[in-house]
mmCIF file as gemmi writes it, N, C-alpha and C atoms, coordinates in Angstrom:
data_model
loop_
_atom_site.group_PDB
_atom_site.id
_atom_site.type_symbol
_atom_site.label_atom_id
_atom_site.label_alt_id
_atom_site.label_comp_id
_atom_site.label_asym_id
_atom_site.label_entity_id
_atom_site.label_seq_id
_atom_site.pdbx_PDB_ins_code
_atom_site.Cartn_x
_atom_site.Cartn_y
_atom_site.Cartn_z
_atom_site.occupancy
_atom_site.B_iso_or_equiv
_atom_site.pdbx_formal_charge
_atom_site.auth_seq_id
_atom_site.auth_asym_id
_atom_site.pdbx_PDB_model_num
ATOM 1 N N . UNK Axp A 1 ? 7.069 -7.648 2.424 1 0 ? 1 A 1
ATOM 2 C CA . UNK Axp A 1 ? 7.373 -9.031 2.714 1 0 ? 1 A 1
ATOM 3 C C . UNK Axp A 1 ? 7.84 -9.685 1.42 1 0 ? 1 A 1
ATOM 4 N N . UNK Axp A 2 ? 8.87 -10.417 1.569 1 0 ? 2 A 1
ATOM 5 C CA . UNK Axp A 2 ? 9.595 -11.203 0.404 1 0 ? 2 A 1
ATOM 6 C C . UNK Axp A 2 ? 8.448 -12.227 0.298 1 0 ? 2 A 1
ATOM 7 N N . UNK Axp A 3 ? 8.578 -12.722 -1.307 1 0 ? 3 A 1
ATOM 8 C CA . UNK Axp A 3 ? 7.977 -13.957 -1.639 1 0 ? 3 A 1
ATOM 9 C C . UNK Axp A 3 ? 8.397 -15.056 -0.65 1 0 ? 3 A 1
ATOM 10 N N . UNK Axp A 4 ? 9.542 -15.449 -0.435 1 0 ? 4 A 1
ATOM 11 C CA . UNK Axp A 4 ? 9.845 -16.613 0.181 1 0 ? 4 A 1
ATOM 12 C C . UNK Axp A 4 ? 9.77 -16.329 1.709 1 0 ? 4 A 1
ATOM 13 N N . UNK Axp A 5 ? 9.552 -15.068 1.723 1 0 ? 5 A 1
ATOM 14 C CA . UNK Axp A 5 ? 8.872 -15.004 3.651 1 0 ? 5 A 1
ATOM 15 C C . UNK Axp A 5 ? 7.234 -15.418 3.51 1 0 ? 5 A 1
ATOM 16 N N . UNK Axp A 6 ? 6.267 -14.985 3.047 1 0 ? 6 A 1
ATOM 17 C CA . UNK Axp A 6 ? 5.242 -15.386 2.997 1 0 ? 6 A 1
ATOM 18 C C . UNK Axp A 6 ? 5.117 -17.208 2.366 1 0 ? 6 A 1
ATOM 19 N N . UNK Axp A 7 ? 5.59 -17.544 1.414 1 0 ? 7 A 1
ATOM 20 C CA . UNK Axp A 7 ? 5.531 -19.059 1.609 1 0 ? 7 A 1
ATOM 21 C C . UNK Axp A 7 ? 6.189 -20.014 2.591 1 0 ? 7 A 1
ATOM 22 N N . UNK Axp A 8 ? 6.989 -19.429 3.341 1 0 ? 8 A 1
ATOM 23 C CA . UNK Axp A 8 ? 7.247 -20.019 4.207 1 0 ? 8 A 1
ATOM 24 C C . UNK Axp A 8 ? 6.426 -20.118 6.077 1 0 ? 8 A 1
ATOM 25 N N . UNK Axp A 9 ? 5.83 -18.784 5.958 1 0 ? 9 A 1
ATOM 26 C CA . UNK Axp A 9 ? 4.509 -18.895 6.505 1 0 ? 9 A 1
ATOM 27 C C . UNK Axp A 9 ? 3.43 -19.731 6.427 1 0 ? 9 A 1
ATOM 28 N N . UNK Axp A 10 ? 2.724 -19.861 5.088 1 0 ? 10 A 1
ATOM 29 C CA . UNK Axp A 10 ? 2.011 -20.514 4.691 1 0 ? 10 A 1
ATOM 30 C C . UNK Axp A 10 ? 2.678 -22.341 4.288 1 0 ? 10 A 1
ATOM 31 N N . UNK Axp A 11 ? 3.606 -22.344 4.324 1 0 ? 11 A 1
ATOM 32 C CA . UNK Axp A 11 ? 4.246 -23.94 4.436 1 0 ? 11 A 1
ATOM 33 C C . UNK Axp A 11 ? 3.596 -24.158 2.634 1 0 ? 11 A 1
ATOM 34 N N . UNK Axp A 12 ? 4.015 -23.47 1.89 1 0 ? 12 A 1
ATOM 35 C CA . UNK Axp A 12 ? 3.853 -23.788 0.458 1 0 ? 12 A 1
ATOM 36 C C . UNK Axp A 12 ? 4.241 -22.872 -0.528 1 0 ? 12 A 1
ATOM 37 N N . UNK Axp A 13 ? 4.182 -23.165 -2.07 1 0 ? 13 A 1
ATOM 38 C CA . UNK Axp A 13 ? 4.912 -22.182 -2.528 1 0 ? 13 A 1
ATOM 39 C C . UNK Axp A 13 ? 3.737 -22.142 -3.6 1 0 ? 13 A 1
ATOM 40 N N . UNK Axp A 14 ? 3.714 -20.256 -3.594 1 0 ? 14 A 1
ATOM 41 C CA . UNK Axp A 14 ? 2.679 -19.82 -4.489 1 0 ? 14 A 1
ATOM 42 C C . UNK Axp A 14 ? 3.186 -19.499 -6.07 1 0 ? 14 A 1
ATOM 43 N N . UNK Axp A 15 ? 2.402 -18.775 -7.004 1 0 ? 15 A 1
ATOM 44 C CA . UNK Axp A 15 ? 2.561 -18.663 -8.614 1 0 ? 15 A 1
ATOM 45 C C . UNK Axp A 15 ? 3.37 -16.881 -8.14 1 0 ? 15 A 1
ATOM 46 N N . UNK Axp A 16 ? 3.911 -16.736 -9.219 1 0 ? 16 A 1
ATOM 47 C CA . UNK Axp A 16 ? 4.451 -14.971 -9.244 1 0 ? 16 A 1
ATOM 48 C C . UNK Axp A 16 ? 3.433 -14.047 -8.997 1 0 ? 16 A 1
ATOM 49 N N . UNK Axp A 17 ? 2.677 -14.789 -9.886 1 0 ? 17 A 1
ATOM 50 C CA . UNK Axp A 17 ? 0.707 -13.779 -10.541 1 0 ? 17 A 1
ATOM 51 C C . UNK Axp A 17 ? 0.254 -13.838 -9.283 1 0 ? 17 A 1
ATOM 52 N N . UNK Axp A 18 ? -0.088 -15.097 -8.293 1 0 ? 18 A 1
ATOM 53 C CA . UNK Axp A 18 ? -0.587 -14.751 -7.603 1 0 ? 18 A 1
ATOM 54 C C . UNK Axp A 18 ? 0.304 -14.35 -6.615 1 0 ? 18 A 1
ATOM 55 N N . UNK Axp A 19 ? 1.47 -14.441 -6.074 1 0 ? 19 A 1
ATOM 56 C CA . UNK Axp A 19 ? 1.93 -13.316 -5.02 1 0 ? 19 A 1
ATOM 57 C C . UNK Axp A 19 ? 1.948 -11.88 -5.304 1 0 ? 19 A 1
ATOM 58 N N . UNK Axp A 20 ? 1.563 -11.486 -6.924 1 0 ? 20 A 1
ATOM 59 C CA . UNK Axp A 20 ? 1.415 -9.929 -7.138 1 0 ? 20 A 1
ATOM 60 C C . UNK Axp A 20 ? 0.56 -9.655 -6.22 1 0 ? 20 A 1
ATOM 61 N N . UNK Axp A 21 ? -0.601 -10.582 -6.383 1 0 ? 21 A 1
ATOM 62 C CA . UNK Axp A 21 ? -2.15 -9.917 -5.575 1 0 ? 21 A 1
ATOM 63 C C . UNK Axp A 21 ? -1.707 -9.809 -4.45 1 0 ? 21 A 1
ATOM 64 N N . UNK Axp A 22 ? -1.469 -11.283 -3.698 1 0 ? 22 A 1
ATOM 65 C CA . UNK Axp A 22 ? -1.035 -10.887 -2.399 1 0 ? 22 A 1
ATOM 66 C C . UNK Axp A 22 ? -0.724 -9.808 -1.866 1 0 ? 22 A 1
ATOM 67 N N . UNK Axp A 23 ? 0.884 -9.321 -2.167 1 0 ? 23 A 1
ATOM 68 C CA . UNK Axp A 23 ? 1.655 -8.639 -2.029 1 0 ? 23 A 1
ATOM 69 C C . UNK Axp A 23 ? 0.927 -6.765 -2.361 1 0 ? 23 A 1
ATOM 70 N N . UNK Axp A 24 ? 0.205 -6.861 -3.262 1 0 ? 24 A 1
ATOM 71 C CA . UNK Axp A 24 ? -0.663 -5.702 -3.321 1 0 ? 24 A 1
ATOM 72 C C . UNK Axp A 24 ? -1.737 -5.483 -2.13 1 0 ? 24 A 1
ATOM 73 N N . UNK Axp A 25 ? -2.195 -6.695 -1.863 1 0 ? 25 A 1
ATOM 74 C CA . UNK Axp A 25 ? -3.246 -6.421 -0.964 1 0 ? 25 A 1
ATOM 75 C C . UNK Axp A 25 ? -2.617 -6.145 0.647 1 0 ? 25 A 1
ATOM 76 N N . UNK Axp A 26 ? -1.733 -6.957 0.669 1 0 ? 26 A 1
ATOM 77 C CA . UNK Axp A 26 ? -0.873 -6.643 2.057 1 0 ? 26 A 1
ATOM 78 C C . UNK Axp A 26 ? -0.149 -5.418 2.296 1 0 ? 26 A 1
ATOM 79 N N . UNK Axp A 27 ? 0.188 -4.867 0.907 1 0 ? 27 A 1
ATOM 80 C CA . UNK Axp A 27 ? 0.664 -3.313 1.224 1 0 ? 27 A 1
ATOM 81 C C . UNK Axp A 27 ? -0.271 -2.282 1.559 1 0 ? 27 A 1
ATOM 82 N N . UNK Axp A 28 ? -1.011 -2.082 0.423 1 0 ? 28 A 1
ATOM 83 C CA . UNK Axp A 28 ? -2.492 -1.242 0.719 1 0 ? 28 A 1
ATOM 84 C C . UNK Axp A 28 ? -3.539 -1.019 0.891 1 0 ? 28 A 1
ATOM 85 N N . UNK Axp A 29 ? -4.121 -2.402 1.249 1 0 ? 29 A 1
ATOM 86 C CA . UNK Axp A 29 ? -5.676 -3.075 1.604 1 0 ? 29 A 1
ATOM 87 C C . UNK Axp A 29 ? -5.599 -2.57 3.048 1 0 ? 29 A 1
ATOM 88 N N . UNK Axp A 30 ? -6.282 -1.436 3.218 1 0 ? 30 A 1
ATOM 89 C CA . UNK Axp A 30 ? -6.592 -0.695 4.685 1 0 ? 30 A 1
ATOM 90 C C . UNK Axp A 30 ? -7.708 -1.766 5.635 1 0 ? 30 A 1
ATOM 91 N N . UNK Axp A 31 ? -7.493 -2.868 5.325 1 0 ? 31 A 1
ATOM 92 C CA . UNK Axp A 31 ? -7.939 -3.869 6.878 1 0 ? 31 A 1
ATOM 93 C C . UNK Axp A 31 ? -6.679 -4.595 7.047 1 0 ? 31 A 1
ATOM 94 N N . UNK Axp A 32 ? -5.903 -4.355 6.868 1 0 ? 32 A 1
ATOM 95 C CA . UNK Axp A 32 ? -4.315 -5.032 6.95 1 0 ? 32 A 1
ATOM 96 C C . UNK Axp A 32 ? -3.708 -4.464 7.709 1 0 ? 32 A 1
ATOM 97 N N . UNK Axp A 33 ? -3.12 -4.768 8.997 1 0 ? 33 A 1
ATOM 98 C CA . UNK Axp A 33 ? -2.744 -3.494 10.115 1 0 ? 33 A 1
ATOM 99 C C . UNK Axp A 33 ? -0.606 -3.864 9.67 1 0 ? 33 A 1
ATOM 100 N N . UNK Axp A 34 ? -0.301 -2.568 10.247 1 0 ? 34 A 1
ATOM 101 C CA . UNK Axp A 34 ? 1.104 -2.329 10.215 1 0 ? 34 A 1
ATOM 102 C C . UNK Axp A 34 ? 1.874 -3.464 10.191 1 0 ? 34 A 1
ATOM 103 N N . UNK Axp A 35 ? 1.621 -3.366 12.035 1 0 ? 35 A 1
ATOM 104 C CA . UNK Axp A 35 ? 1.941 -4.462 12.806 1 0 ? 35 A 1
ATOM 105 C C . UNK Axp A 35 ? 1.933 -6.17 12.876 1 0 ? 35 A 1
ATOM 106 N N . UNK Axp A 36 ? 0.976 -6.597 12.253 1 0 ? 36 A 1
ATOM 107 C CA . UNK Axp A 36 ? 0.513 -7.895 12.199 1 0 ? 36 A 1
ATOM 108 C C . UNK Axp A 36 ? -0.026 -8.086 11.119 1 0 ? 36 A 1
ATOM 109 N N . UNK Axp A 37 ? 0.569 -7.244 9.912 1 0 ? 37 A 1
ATOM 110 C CA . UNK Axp A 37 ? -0.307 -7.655 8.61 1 0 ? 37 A 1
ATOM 111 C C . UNK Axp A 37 ? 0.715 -9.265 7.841 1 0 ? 37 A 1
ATOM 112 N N . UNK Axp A 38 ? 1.954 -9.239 8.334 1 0 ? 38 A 1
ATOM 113 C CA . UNK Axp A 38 ? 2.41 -10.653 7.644 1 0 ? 38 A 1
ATOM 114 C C . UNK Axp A 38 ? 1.116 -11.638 8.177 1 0 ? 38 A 1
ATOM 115 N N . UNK Axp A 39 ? 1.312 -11.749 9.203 1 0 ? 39 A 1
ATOM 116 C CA . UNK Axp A 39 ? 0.336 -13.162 10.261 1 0 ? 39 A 1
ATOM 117 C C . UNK Axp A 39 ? -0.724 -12.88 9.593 1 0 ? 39 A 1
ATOM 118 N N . UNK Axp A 40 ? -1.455 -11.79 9.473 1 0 ? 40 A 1
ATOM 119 C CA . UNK Axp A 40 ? -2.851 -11.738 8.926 1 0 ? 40 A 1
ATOM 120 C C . UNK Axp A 40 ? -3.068 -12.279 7.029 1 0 ? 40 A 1
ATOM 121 N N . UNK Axp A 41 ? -1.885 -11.667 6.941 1 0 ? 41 A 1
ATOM 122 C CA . UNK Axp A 41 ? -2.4 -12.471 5.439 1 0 ? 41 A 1
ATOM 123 C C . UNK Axp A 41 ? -1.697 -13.59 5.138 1 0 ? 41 A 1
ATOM 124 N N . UNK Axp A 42 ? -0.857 -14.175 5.759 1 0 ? 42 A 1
ATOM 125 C CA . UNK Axp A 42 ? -0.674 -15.642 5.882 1 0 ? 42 A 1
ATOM 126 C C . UNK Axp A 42 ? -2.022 -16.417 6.24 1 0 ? 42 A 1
ATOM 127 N N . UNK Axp A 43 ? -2.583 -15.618 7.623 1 0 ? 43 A 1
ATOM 128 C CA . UNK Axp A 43 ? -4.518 -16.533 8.321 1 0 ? 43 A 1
ATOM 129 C C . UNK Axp A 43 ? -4.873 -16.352 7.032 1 0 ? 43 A 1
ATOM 130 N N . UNK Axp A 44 ? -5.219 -15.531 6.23 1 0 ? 44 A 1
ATOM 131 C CA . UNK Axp A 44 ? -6.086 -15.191 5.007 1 0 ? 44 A 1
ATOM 132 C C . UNK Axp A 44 ? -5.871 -16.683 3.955 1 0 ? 44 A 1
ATOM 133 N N . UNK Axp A 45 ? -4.584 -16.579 3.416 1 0 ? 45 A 1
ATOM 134 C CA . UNK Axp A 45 ? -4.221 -17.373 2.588 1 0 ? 45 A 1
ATOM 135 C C . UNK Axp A 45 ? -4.397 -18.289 3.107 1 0 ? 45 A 1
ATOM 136 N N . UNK Axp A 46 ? -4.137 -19.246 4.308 1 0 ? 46 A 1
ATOM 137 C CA . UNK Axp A 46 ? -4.449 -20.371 4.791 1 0 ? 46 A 1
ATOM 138 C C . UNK Axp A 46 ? -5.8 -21.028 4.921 1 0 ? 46 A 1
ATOM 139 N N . UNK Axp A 47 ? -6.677 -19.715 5.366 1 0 ? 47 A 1
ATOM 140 C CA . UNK Axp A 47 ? -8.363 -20.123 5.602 1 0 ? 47 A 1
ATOM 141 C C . UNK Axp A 47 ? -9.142 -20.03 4.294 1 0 ? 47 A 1
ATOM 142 N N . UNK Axp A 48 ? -8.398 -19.148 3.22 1 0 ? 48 A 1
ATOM 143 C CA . UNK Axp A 48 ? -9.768 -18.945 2.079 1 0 ? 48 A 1
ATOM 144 C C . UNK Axp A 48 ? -8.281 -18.676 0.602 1 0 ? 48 A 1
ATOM 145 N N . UNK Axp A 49 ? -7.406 -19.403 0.709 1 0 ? 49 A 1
ATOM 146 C CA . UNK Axp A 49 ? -6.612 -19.626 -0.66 1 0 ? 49 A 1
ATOM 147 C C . UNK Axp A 49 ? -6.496 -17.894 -1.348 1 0 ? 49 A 1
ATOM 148 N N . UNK Axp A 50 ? -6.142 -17.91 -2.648 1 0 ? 50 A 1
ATOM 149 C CA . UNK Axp A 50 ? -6.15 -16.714 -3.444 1 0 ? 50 A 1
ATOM 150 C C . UNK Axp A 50 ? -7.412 -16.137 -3.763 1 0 ? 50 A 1
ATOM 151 N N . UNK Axp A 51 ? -8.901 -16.431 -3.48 1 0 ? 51 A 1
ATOM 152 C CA . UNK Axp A 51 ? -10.105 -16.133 -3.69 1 0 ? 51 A 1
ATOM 153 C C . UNK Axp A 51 ? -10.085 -15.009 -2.608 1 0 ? 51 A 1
ATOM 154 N N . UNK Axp A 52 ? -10.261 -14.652 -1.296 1 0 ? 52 A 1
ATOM 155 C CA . UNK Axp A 52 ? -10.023 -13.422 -0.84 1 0 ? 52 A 1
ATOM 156 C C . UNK Axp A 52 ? -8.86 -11.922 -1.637 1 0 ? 52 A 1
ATOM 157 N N . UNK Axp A 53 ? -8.006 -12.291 -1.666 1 0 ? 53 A 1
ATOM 158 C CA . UNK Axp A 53 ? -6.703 -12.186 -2.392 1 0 ? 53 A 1
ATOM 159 C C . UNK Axp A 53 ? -7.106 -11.03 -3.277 1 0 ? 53 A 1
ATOM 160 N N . UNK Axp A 54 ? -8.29 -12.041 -4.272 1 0 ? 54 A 1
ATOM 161 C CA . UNK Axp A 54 ? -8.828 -11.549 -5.82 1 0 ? 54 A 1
ATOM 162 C C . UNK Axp A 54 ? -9.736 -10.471 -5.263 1 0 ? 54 A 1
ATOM 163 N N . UNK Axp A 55 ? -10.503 -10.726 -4.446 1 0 ? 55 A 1
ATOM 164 C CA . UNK Axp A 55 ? -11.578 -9.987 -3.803 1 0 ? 55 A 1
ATOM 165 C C . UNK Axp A 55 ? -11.628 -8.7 -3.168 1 0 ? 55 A 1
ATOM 166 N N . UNK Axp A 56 ? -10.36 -8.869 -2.524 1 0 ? 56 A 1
ATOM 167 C CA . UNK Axp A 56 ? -9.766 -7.5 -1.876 1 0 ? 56 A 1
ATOM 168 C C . UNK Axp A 56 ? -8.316 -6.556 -2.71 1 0 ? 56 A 1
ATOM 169 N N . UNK Axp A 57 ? -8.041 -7.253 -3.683 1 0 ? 57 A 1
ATOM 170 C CA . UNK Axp A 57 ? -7.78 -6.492 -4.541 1 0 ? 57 A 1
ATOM 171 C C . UNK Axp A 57 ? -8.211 -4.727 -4.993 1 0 ? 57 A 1
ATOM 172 N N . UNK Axp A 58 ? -8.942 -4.65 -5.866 1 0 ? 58 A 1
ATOM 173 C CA . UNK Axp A 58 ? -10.045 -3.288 -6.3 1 0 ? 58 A 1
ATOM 174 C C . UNK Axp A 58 ? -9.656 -2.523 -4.917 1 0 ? 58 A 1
ATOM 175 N N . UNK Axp A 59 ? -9.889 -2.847 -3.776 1 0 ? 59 A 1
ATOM 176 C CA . UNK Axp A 59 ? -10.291 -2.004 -2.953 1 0 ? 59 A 1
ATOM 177 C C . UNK Axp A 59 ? -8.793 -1.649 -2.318 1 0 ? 59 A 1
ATOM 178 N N . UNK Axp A 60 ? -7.423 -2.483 -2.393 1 0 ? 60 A 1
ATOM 179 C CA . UNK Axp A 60 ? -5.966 -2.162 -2.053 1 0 ? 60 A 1
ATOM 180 C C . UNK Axp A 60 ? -5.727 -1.306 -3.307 1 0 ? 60 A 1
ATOM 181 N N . UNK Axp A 61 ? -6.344 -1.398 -4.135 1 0 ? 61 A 1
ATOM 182 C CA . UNK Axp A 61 ? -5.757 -0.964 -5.767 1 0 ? 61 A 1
ATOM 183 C C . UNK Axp A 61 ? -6.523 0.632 -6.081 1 0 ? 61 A 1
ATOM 184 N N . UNK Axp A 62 ? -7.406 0.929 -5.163 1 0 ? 62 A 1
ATOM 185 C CA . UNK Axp A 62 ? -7.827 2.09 -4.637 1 0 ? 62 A 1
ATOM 186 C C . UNK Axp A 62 ? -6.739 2.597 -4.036 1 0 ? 62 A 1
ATOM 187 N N . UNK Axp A 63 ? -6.678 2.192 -2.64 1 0 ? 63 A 1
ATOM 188 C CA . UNK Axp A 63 ? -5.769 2.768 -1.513 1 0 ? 63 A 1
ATOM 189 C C . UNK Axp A 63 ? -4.653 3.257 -2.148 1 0 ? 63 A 1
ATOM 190 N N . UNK Axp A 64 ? -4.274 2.434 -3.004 1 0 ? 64 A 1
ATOM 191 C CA . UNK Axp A 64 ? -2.95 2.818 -3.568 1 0 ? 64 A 1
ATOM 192 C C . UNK Axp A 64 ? -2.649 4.089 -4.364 1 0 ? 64 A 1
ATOM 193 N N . UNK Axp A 65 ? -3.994 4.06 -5.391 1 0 ? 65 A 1
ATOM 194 C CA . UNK Axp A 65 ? -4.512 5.217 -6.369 1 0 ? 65 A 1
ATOM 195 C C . UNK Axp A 65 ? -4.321 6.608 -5.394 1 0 ? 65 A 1
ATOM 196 N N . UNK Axp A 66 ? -5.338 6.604 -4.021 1 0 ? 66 A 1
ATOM 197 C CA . UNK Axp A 66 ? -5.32 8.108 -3.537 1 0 ? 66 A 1
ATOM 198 C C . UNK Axp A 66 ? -4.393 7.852 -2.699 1 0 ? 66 A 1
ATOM 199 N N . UNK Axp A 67 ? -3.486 7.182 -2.133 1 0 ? 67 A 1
ATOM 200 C CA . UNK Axp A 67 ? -2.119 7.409 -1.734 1 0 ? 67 A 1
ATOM 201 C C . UNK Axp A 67 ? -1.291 8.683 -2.373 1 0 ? 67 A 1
ATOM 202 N N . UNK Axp A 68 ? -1.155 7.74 -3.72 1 0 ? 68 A 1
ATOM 203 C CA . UNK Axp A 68 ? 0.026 8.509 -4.474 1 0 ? 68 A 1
ATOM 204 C C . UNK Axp A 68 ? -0.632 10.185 -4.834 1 0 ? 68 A 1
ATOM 205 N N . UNK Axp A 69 ? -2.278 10.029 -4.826 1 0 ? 69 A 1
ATOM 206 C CA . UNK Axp A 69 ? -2.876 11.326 -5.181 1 0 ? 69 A 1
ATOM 207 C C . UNK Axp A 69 ? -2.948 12.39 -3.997 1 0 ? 69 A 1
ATOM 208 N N . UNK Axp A 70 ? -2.339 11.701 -2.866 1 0 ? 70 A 1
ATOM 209 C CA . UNK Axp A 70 ? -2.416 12.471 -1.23 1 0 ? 70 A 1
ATOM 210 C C . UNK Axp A 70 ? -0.88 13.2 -1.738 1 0 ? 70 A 1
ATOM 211 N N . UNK Axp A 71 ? -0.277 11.978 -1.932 1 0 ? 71 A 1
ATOM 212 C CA . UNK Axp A 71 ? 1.445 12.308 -1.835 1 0 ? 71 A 1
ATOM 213 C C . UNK Axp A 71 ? 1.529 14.018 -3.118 1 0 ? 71 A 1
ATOM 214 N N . UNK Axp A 72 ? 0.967 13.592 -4.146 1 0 ? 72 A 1
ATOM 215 C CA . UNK Axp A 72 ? 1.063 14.286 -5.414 1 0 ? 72 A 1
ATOM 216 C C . UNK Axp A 72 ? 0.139 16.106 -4.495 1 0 ? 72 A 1
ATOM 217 N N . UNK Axp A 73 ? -0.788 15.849 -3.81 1 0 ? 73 A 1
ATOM 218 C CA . UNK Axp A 73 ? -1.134 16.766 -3.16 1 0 ? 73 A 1
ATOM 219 C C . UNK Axp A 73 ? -0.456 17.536 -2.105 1 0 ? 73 A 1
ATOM 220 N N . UNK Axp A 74 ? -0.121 16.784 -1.533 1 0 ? 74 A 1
ATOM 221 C CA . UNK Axp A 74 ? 1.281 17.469 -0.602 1 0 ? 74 A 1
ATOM 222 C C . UNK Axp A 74 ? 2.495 17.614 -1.213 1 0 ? 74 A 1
ATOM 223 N N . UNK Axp A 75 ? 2.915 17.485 -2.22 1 0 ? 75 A 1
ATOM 224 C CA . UNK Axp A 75 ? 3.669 17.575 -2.659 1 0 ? 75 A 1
ATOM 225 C C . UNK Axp A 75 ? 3.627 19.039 -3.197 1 0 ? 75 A 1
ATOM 226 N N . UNK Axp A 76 ? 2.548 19.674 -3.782 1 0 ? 76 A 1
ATOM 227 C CA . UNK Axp A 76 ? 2.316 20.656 -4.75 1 0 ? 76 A 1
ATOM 228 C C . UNK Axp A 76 ? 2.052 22.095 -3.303 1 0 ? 76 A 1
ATOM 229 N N . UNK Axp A 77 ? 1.242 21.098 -2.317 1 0 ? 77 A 1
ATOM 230 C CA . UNK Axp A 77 ? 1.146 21.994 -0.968 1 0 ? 77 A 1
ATOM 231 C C . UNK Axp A 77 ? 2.757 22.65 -0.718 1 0 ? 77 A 1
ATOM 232 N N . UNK Axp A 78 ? 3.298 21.699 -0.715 1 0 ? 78 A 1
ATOM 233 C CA . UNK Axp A 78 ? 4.948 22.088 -0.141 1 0 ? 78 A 1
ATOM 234 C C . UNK Axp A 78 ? 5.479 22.783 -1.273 1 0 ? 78 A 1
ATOM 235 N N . UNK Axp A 79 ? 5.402 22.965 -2.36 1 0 ? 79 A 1
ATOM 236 C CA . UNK Axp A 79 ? 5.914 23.392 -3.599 1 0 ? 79 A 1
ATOM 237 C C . UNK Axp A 79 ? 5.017 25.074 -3.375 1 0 ? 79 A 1
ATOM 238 N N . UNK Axp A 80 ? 3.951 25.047 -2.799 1 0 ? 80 A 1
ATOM 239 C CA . UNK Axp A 80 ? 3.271 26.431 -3.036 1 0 ? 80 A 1
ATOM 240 C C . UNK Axp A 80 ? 3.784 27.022 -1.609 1 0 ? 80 A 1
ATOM 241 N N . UNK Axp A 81 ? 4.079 26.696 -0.491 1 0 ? 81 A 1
ATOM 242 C CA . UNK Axp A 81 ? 4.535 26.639 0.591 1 0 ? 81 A 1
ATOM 243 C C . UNK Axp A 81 ? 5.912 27.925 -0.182 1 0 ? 81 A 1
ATOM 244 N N . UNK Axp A 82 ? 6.875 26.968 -0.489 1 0 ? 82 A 1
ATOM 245 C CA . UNK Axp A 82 ? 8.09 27.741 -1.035 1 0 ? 82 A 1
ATOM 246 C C . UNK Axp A 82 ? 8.152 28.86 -1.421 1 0 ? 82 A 1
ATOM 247 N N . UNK Axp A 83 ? 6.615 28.795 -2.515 1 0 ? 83 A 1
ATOM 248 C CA . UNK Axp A 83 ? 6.602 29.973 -3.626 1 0 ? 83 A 1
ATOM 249 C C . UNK Axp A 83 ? 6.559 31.907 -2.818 1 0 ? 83 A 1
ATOM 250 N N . UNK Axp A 84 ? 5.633 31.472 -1.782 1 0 ? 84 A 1
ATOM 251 C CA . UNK Axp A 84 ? 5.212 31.747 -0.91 1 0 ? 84 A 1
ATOM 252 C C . UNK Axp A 84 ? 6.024 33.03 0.133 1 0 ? 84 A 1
ATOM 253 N N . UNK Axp A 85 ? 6.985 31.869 0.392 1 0 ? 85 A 1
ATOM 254 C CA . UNK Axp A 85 ? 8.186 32.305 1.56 1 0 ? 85 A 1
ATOM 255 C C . UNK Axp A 85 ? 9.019 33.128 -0.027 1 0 ? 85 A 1
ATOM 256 N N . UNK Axp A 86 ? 9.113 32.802 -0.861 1 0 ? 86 A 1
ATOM 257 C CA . UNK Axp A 86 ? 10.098 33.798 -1.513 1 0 ? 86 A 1
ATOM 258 C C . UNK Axp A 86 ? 9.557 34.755 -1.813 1 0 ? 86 A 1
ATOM 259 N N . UNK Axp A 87 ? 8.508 35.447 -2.221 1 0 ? 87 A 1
ATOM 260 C CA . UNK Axp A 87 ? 7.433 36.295 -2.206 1 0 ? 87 A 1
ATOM 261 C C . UNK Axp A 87 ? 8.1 37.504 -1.548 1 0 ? 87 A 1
ATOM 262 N N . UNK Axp A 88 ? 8.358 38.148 -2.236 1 0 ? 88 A 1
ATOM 263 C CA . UNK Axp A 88 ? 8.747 39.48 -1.802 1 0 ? 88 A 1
ATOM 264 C C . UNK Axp A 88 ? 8.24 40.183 -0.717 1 0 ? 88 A 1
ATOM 265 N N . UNK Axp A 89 ? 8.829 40.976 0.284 1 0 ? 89 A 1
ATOM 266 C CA . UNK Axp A 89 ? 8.152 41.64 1.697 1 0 ? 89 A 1
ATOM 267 C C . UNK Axp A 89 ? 8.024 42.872 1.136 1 0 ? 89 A 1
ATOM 268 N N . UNK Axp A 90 ? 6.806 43.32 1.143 1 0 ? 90 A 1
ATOM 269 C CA . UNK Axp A 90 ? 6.391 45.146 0.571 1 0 ? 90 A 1
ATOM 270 C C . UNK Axp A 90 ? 5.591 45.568 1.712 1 0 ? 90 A 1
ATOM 271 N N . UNK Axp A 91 ? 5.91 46.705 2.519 1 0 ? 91 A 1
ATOM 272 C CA . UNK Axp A 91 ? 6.085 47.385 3.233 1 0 ? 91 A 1
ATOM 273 C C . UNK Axp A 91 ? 5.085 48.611 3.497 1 0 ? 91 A 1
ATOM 274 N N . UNK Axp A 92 ? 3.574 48.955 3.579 1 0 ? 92 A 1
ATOM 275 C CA . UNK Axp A 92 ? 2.886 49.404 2.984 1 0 ? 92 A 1
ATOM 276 C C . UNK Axp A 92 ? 2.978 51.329 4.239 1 0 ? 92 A 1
């Protein structure tokens, strides 16, 4: 979500610093659904300001951490995958 889509949700305009958080928490804060996570963190920001925001931070800033450590894992899966299939056929 663009900065100026979320303030225009919220009918105000936020700091950079704090749309980082936002914008972190709305990507990878796993209580944030696919589907309806703009509306949801617009309700957020509207009912409890940047203090949720700050709060649920750590725990999007996780998600994010073993994301990239899932990706970096499948990644090396598919890389040994390869090694694998080229592996010479010996015939016993």
């Amino acid at each position: 979500m663009q900065k100026s889509e979320f303030e225009q949700r919220i009918g105000r305009s936020v700091s950079e610093s704090d749309y980082e958080i936002i914008e972190t928490v709305y990507q990878w804060h796993p209580a944030v659904k696919n589907t309806s996570g703009k509306d949801e963190v617009a309700e957020l920001w509207k009912s409890f300001g940047i203090t949720v925001f700050i709060d649920m931070l750590p725990r999007a800033e996780k998600a994010r951490e073993l994301d990239e450590k899932l990706r970096c894992a499948q990644s090396e899966v598919d890389r040994i995958k390869e090694v694998i299939k080229e592996l010479p056929y010996v015939q016993i």
